[in-house]
CSV table of N, CA and C in Angstrom, one decimal:
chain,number,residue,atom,x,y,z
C,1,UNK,N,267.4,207.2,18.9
C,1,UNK,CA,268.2,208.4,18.9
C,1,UNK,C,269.4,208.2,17.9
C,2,UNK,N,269.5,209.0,16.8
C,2,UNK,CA,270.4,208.8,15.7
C,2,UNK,C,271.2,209.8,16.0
C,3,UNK,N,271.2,211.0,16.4
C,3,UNK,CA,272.2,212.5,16.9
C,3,UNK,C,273.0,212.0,17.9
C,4,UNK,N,274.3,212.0,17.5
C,4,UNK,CA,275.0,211.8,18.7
C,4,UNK,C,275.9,212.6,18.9
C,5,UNK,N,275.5,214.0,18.7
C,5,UNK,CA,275.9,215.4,18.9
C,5,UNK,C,274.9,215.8,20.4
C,6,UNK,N,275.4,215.8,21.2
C,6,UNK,CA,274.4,215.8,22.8
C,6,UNK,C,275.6,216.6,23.2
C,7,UNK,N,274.5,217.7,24.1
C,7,UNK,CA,275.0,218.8,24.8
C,7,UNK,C,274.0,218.5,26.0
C,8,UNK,N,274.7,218.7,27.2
C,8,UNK,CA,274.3,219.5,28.4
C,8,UNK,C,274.2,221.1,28.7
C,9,UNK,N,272.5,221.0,29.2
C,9,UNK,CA,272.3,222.7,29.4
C,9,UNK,C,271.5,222.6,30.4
C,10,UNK,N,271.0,223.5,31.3
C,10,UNK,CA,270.3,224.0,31.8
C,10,UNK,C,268.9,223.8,31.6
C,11,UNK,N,268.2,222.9,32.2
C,11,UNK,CA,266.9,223.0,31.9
C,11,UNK,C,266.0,224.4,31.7
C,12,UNK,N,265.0,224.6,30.9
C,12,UNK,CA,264.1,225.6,30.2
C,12,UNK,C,262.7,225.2,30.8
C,13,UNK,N,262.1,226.8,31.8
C,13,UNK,CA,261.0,226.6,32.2
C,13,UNK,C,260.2,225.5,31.7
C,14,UNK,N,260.2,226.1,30.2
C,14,UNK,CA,258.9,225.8,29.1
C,14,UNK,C,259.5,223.9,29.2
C,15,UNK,N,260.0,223.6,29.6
C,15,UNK,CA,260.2,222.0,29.8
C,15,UNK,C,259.9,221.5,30.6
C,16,UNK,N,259.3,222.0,31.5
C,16,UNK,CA,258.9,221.0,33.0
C,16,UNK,C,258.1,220.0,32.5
C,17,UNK,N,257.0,220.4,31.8
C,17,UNK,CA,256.0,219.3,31.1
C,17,UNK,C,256.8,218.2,30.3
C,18,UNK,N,257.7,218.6,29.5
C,18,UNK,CA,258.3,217.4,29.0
C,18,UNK,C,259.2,216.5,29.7
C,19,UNK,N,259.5,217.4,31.0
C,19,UNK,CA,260.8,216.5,31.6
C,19,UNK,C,259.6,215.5,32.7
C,20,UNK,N,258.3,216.0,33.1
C,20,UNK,CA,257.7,215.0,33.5
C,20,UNK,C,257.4,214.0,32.9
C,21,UNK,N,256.7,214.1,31.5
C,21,UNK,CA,256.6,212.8,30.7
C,21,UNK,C,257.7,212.1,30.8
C,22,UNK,N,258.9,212.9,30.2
C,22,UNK,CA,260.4,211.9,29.9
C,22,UNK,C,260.7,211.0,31.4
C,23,UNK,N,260.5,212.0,32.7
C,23,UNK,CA,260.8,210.9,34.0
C,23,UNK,C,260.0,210.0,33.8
C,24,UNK,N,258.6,209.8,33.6
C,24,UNK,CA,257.4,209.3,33.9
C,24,UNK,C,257.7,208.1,32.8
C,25,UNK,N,258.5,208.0,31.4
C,25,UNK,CA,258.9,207.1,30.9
C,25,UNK,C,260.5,206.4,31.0
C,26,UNK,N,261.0,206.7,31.5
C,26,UNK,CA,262.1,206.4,32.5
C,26,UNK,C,262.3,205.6,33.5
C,27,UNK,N,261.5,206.2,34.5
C,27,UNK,CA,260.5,205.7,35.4
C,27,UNK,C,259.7,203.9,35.1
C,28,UNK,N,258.9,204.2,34.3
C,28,UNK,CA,258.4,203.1,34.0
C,28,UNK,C,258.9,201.4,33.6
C,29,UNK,N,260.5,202.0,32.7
C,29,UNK,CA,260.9,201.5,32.3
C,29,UNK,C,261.7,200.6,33.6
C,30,UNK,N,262.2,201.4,34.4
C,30,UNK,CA,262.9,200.4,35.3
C,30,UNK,C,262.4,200.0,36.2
C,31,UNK,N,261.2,200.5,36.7
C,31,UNK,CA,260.2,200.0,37.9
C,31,UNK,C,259.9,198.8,37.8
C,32,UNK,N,259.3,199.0,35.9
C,32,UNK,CA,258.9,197.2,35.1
C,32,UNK,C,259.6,196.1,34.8
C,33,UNK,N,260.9,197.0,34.8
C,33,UNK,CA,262.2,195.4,34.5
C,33,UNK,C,262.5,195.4,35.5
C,34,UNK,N,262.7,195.8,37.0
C,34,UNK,CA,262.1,195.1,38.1
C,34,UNK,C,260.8,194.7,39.1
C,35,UNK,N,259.9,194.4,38.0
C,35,UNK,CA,258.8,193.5,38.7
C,35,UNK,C,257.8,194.2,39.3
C,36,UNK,N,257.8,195.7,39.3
C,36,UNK,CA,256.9,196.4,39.6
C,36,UNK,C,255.3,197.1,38.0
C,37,UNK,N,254.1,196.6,38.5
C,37,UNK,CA,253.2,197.0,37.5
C,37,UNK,C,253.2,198.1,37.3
C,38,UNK,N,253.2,198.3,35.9
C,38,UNK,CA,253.3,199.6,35.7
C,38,UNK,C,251.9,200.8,36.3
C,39,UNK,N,251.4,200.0,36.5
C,39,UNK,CA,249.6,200.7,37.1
C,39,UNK,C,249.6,201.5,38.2
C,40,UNK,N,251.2,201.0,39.1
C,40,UNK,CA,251.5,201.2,40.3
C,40,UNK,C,252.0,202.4,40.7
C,41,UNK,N,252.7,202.9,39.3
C,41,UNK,CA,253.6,204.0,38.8
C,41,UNK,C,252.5,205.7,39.3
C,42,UNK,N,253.2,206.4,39.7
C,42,UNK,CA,252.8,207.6,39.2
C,42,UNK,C,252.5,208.2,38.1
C,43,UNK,N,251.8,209.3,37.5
C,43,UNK,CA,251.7,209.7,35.9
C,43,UNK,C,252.5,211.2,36.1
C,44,UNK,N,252.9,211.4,35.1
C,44,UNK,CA,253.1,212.6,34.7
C,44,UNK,C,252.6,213.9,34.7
C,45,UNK,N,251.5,213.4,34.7
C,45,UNK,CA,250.8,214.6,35.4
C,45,UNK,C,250.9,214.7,37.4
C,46,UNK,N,251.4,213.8,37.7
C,46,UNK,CA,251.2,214.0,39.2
C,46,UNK,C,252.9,214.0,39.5
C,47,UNK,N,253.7,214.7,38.8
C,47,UNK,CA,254.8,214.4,38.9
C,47,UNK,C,254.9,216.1,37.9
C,48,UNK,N,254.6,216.5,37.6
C,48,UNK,CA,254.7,217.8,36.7
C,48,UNK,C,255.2,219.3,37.7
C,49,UNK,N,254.3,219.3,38.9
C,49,UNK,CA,255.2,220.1,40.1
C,49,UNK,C,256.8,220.1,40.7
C,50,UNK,N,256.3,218.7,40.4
C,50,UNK,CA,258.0,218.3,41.2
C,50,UNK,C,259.0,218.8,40.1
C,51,UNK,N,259.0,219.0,38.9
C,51,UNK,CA,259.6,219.3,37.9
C,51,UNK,C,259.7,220.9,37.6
C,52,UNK,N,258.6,221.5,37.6
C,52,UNK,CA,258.5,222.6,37.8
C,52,UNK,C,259.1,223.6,38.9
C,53,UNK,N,259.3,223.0,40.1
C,53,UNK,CA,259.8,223.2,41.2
C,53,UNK,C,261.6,223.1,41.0
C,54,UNK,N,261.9,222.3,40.5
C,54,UNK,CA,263.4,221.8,40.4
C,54,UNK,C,263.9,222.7,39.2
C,55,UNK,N,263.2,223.0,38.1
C,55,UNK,CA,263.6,223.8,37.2
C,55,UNK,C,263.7,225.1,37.6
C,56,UNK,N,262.6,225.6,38.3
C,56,UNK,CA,262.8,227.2,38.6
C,56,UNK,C,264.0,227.2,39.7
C,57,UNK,N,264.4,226.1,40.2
C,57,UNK,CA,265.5,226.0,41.4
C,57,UNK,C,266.6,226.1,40.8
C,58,UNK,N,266.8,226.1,39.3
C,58,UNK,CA,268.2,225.8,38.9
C,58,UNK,C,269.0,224.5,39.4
C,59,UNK,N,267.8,223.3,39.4
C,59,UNK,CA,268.1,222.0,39.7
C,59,UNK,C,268.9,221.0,38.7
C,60,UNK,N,268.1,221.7,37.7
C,60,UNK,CA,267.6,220.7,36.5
C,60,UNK,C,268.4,220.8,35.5
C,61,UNK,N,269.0,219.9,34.5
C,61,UNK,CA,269.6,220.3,33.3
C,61,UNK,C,269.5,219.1,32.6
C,62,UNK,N,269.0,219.3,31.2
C,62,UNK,CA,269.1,218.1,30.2
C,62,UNK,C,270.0,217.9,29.4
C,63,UNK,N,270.2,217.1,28.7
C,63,UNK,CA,271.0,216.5,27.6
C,63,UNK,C,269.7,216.8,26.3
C,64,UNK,N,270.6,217.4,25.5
C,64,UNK,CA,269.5,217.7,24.2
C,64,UNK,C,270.3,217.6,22.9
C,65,UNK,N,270.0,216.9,21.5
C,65,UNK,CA,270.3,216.9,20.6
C,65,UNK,C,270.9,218.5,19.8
C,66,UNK,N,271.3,218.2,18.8
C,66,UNK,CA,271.8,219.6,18.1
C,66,UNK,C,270.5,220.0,17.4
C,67,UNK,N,269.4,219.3,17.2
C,67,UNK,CA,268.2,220.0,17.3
C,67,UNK,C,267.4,220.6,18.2
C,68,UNK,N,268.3,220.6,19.8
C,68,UNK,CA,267.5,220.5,20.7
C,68,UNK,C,266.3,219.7,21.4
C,69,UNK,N,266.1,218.6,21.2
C,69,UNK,CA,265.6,218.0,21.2
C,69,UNK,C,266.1,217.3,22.7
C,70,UNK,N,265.2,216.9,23.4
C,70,UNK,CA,265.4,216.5,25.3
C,70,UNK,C,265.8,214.6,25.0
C,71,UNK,N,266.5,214.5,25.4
C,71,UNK,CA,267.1,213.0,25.7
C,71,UNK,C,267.2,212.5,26.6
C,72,UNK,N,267.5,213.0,27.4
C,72,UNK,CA,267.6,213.0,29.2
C,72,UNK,C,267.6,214.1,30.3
C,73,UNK,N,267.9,214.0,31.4
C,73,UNK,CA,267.9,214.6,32.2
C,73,UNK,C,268.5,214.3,33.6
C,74,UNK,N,269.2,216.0,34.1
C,74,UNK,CA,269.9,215.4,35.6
C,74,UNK,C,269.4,216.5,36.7
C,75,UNK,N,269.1,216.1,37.7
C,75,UNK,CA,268.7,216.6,38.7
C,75,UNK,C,269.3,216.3,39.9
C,76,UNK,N,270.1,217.7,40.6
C,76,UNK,CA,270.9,217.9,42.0
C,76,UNK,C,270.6,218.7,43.2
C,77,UNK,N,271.2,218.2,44.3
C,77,UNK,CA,270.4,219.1,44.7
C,77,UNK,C,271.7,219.2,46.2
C,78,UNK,N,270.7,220.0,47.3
C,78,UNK,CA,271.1,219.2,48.6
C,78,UNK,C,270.9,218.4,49.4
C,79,UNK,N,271.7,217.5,49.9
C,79,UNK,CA,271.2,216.2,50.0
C,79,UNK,C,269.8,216.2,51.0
C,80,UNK,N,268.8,215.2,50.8
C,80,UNK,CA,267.4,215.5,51.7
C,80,UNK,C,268.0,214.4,52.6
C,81,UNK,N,269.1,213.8,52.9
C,81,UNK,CA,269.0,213.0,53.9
C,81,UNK,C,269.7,213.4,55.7
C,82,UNK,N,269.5,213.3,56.8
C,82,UNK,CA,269.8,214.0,57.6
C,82,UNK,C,270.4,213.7,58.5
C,83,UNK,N,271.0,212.2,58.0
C,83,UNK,CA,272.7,212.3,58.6
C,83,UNK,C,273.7,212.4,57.6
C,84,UNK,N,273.3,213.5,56.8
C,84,UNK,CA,274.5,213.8,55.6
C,84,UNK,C,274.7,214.9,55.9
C,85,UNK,N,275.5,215.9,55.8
C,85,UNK,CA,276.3,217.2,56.2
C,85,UNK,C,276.1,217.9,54.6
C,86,UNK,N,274.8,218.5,53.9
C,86,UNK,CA,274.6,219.4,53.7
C,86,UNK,C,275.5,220.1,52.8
C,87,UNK,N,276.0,221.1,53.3
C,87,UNK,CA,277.4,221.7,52.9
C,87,UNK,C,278.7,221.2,52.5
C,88,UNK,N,278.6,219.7,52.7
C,88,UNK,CA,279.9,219.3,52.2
C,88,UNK,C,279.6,217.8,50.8
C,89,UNK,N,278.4,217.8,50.6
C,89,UNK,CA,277.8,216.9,49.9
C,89,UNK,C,276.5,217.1,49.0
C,90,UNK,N,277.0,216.7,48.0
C,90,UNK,CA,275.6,217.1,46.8
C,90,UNK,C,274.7,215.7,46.6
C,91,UNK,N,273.6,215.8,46.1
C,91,UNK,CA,273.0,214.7,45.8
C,91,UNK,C,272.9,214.4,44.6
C,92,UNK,N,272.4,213.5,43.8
C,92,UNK,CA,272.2,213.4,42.7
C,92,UNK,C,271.1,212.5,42.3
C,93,UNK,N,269.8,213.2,42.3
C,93,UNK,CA,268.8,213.2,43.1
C,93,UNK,C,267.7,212.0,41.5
C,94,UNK,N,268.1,212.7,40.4
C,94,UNK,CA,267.9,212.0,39.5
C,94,UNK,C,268.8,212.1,37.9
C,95,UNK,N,268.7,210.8,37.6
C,95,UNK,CA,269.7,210.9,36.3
C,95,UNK,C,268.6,209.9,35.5
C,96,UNK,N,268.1,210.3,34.2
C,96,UNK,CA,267.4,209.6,33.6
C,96,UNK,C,267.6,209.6,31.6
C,97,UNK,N,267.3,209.4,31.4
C,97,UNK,CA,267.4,208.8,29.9
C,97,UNK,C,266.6,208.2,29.0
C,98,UNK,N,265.8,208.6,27.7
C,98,UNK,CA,264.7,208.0,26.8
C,98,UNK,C,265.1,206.8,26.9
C,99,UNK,N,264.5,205.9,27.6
C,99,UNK,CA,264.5,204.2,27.5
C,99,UNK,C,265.1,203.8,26.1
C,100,UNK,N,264.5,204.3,24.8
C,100,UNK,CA,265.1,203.7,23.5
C,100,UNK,C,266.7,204.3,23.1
C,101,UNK,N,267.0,204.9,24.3
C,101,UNK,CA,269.1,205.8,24.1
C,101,UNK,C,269.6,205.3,25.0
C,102,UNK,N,269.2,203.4,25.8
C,102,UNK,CA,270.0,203.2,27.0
C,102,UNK,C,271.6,203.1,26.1
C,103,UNK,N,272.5,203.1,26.9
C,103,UNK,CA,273.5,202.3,26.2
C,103,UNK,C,274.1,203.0,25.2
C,104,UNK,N,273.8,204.1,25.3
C,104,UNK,CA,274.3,205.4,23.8
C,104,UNK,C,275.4,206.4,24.8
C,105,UNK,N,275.7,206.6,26.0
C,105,UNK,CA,276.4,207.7,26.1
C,105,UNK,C,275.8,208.6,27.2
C,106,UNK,N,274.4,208.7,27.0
C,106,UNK,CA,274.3,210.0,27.6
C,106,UNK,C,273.7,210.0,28.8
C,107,UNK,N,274.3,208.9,29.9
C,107,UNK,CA,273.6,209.1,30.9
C,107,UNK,C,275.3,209.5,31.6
C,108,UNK,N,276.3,209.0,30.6
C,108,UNK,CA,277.5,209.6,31.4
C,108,UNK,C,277.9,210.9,31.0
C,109,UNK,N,277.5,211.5,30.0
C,109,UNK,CA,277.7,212.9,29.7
C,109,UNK,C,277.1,213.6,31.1
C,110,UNK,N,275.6,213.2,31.3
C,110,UNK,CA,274.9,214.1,32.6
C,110,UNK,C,275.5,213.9,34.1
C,111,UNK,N,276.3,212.3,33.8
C,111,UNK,CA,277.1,212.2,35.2
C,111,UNK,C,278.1,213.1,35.5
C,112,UNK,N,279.0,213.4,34.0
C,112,UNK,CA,280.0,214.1,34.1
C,112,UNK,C,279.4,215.6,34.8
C,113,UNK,N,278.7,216.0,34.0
C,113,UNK,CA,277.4,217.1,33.9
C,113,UNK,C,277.3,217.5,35.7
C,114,UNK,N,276.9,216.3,36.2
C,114,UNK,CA,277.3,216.0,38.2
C,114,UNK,C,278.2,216.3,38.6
C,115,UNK,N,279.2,216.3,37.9
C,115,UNK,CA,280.7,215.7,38.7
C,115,UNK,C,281.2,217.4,38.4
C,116,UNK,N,280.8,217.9,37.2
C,116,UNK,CA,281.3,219.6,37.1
C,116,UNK,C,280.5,220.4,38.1
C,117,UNK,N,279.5,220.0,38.1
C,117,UNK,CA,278.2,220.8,39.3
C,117,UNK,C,279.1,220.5,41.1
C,118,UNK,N,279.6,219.7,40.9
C,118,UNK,CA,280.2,219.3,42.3
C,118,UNK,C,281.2,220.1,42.3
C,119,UNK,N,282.3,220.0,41.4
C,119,UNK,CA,283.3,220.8,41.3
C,119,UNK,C,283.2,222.5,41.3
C,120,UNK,N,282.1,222.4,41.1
C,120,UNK,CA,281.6,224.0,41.4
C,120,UNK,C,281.5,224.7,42.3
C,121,UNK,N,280.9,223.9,43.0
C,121,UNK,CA,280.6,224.0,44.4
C,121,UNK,C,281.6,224.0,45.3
C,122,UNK,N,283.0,223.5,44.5
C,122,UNK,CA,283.8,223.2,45.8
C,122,UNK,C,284.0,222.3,46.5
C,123,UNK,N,282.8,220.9,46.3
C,123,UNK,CA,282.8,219.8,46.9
C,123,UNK,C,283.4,218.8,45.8
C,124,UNK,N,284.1,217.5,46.6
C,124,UNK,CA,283.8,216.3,46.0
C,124,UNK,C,283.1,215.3,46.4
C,125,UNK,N,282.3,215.4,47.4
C,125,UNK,CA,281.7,214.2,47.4
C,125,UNK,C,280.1,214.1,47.3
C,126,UNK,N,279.8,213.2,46.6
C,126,UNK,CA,278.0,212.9,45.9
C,126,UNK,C,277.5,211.7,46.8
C,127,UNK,N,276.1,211.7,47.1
C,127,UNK,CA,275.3,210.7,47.8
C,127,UNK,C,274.1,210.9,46.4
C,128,UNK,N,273.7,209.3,46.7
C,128,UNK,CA,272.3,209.0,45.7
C,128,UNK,C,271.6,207.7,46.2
C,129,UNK,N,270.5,207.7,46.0
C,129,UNK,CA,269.6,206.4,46.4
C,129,UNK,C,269.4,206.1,45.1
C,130,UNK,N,269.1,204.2,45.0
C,130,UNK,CA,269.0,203.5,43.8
C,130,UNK,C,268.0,202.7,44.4
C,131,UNK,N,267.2,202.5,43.5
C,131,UNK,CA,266.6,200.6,43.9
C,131,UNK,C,266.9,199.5,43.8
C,132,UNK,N,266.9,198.8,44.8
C,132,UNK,CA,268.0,197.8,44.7
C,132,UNK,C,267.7,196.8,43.5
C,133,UNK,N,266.6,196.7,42.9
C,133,UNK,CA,265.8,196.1,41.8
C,133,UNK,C,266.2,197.0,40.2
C,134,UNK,N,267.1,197.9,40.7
C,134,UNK,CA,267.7,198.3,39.0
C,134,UNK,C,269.2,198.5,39.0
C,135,UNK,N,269.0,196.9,38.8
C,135,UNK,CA,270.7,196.4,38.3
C,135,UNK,C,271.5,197.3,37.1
C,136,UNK,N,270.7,197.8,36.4
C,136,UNK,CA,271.5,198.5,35.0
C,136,UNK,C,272.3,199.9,36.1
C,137,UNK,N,271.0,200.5,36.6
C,137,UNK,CA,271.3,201.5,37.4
C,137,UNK,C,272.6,201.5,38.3
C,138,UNK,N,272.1,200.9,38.9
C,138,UNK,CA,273.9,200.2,39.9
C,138,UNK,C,274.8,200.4,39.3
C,139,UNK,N,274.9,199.0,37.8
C,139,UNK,CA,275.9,198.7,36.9
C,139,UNK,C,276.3,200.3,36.5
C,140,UNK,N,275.6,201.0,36.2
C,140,UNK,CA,276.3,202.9,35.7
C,140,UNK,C,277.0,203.3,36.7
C,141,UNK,N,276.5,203.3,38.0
C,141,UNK,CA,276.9,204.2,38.9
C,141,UNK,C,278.2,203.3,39.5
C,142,UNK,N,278.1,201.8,39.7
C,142,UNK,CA,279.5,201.4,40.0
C,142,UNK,C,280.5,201.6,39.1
C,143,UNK,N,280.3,201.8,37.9
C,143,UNK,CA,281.3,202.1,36.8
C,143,UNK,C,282.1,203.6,36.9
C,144,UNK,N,281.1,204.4,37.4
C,144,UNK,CA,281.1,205.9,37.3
C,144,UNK,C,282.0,205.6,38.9
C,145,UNK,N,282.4,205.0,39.9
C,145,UNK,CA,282.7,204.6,41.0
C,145,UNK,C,281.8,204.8,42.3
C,146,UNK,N,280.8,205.0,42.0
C,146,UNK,CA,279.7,204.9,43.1
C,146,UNK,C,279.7,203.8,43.9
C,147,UNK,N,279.8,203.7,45.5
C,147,UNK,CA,279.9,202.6,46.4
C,147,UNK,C,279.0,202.5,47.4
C,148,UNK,N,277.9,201.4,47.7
C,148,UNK,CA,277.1,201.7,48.7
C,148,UNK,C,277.5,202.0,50.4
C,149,UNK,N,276.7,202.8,50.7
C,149,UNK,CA,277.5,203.1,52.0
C,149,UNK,C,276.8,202.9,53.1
C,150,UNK,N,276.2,201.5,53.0
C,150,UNK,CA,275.4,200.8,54.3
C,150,UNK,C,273.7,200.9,54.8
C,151,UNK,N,273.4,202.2,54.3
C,151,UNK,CA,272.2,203.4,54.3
C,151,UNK,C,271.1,202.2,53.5
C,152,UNK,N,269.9,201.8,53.8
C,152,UNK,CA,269.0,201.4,53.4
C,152,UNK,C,267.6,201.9,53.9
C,153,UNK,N,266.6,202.1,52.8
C,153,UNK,CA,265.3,202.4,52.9
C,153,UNK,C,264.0,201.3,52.5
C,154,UNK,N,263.2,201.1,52.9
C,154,UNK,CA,261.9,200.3,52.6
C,154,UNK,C,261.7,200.8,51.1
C,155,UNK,N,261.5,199.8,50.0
C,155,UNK,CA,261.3,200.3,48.6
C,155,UNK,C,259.8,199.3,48.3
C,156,UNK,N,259.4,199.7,46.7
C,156,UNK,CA,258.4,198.7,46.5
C,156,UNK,C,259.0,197.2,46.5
C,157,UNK,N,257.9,196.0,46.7
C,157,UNK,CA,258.0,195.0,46.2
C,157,UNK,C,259.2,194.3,47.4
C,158,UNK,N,259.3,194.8,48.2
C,158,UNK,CA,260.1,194.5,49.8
C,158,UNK,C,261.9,194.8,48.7
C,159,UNK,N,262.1,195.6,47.6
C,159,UNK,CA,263.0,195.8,47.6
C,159,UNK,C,263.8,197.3,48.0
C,160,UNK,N,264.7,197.1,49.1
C,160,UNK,CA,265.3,198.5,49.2
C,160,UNK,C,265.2,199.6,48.0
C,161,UNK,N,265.1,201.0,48.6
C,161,UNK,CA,266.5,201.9,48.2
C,161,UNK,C,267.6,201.9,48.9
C,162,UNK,N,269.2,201.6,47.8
C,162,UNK,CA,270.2,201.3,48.8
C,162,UNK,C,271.0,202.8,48.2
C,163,UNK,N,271.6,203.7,49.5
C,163,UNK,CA,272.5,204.5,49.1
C,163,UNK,C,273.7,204.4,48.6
C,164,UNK,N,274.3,205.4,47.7
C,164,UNK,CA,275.6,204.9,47.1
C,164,UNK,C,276.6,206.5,47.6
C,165,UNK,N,277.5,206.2,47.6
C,165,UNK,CA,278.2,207.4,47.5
C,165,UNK,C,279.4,207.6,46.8
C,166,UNK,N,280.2,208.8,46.6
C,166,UNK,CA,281.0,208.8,45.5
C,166,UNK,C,282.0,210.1,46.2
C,167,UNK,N,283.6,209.7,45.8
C,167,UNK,CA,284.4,210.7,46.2
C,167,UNK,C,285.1,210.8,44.4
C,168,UNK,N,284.8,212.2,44.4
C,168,UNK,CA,285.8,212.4,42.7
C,168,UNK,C,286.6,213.8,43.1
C,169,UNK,N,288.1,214.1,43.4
C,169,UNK,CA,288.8,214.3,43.7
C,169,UNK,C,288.9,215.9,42.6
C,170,UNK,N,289.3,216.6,43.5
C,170,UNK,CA,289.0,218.2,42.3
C,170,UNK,C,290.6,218.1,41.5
């Protein structure tokens, strides 16, 4: 990625297809640098509903070059977990990024991107699940001030998902 003119917008129908590929290599990328075969992964094609579904929801919104061109992606929602209060908490369900633009900027533009979607709402506070096997991941979201909040799930490879949560003040 040589553009480092990146805008946040609204994801576009006509992108669900591409935002599954882009997760589906996203995806891969951190499943594999923690220890998971890539064979193991889902494809993009079986992941293309779920994208489709979150776009028509007004879930979705990518980070795109000044040619428009898709770089990443963020996905919010309400929280699916059900000792969380709904109405007073957003999720931040996915934040992803072209493997070859780690470390460029734009997974904090889409955070920010979170943090104005929250402020919209009215809320400040965000909940998200991580795998405990993607240390980069962590390392973003502790920086961004994300703190785990005890909450653990069965993940691959006997490694959790550990939840994190986040208060950012209006």
């Amino acid at each position: 990625m040589t553009d480092t003119r990146i805008s946040v917008r609204p994801a576009r129908g006509e992108e669900a297809a591409a935002l599954a590929a882009l997760h589906t290599r996203t995806r891969t990328a951190y499943y594999t640098a923690g220890g998971l075969p890539a064979n193991e992964l889902i494809s993009a094609n079986q992941i293309s509903a779920y994208w489709e579904r979150a776009v028509a929801e007004g879930r979705a919104q990518v980070a795109a070059t000044s040619e428009d061109r898709v770089v990443g992606f963020l996905m919010s929602g309400p929280p699916k977990f059900d000792d969380i209060d709904g109405s007073s908490v957003r999720e931040l369900q996915q934040i992803g990024v072209e493997p070859n633009g780690w470390g460029r900027g734009v997974g904090s533009l889409l955070h920010e991107a979170f943090v104005r979607r929250l402020h919209a709402d009215g809320l400040t506070d965000g909940v998200l699940e991580c795998w405990e096997a993607n240390a980069r991941a962590q390392a973003f979201y502790a920086r961004h001030g994300w703190r785990p909040d005890g909450s653990r799930r069965s993940g691959p490879l006997g490694r959790d998902y550990i939840r994190l949560r986040v208060t950012v003040p209006l």
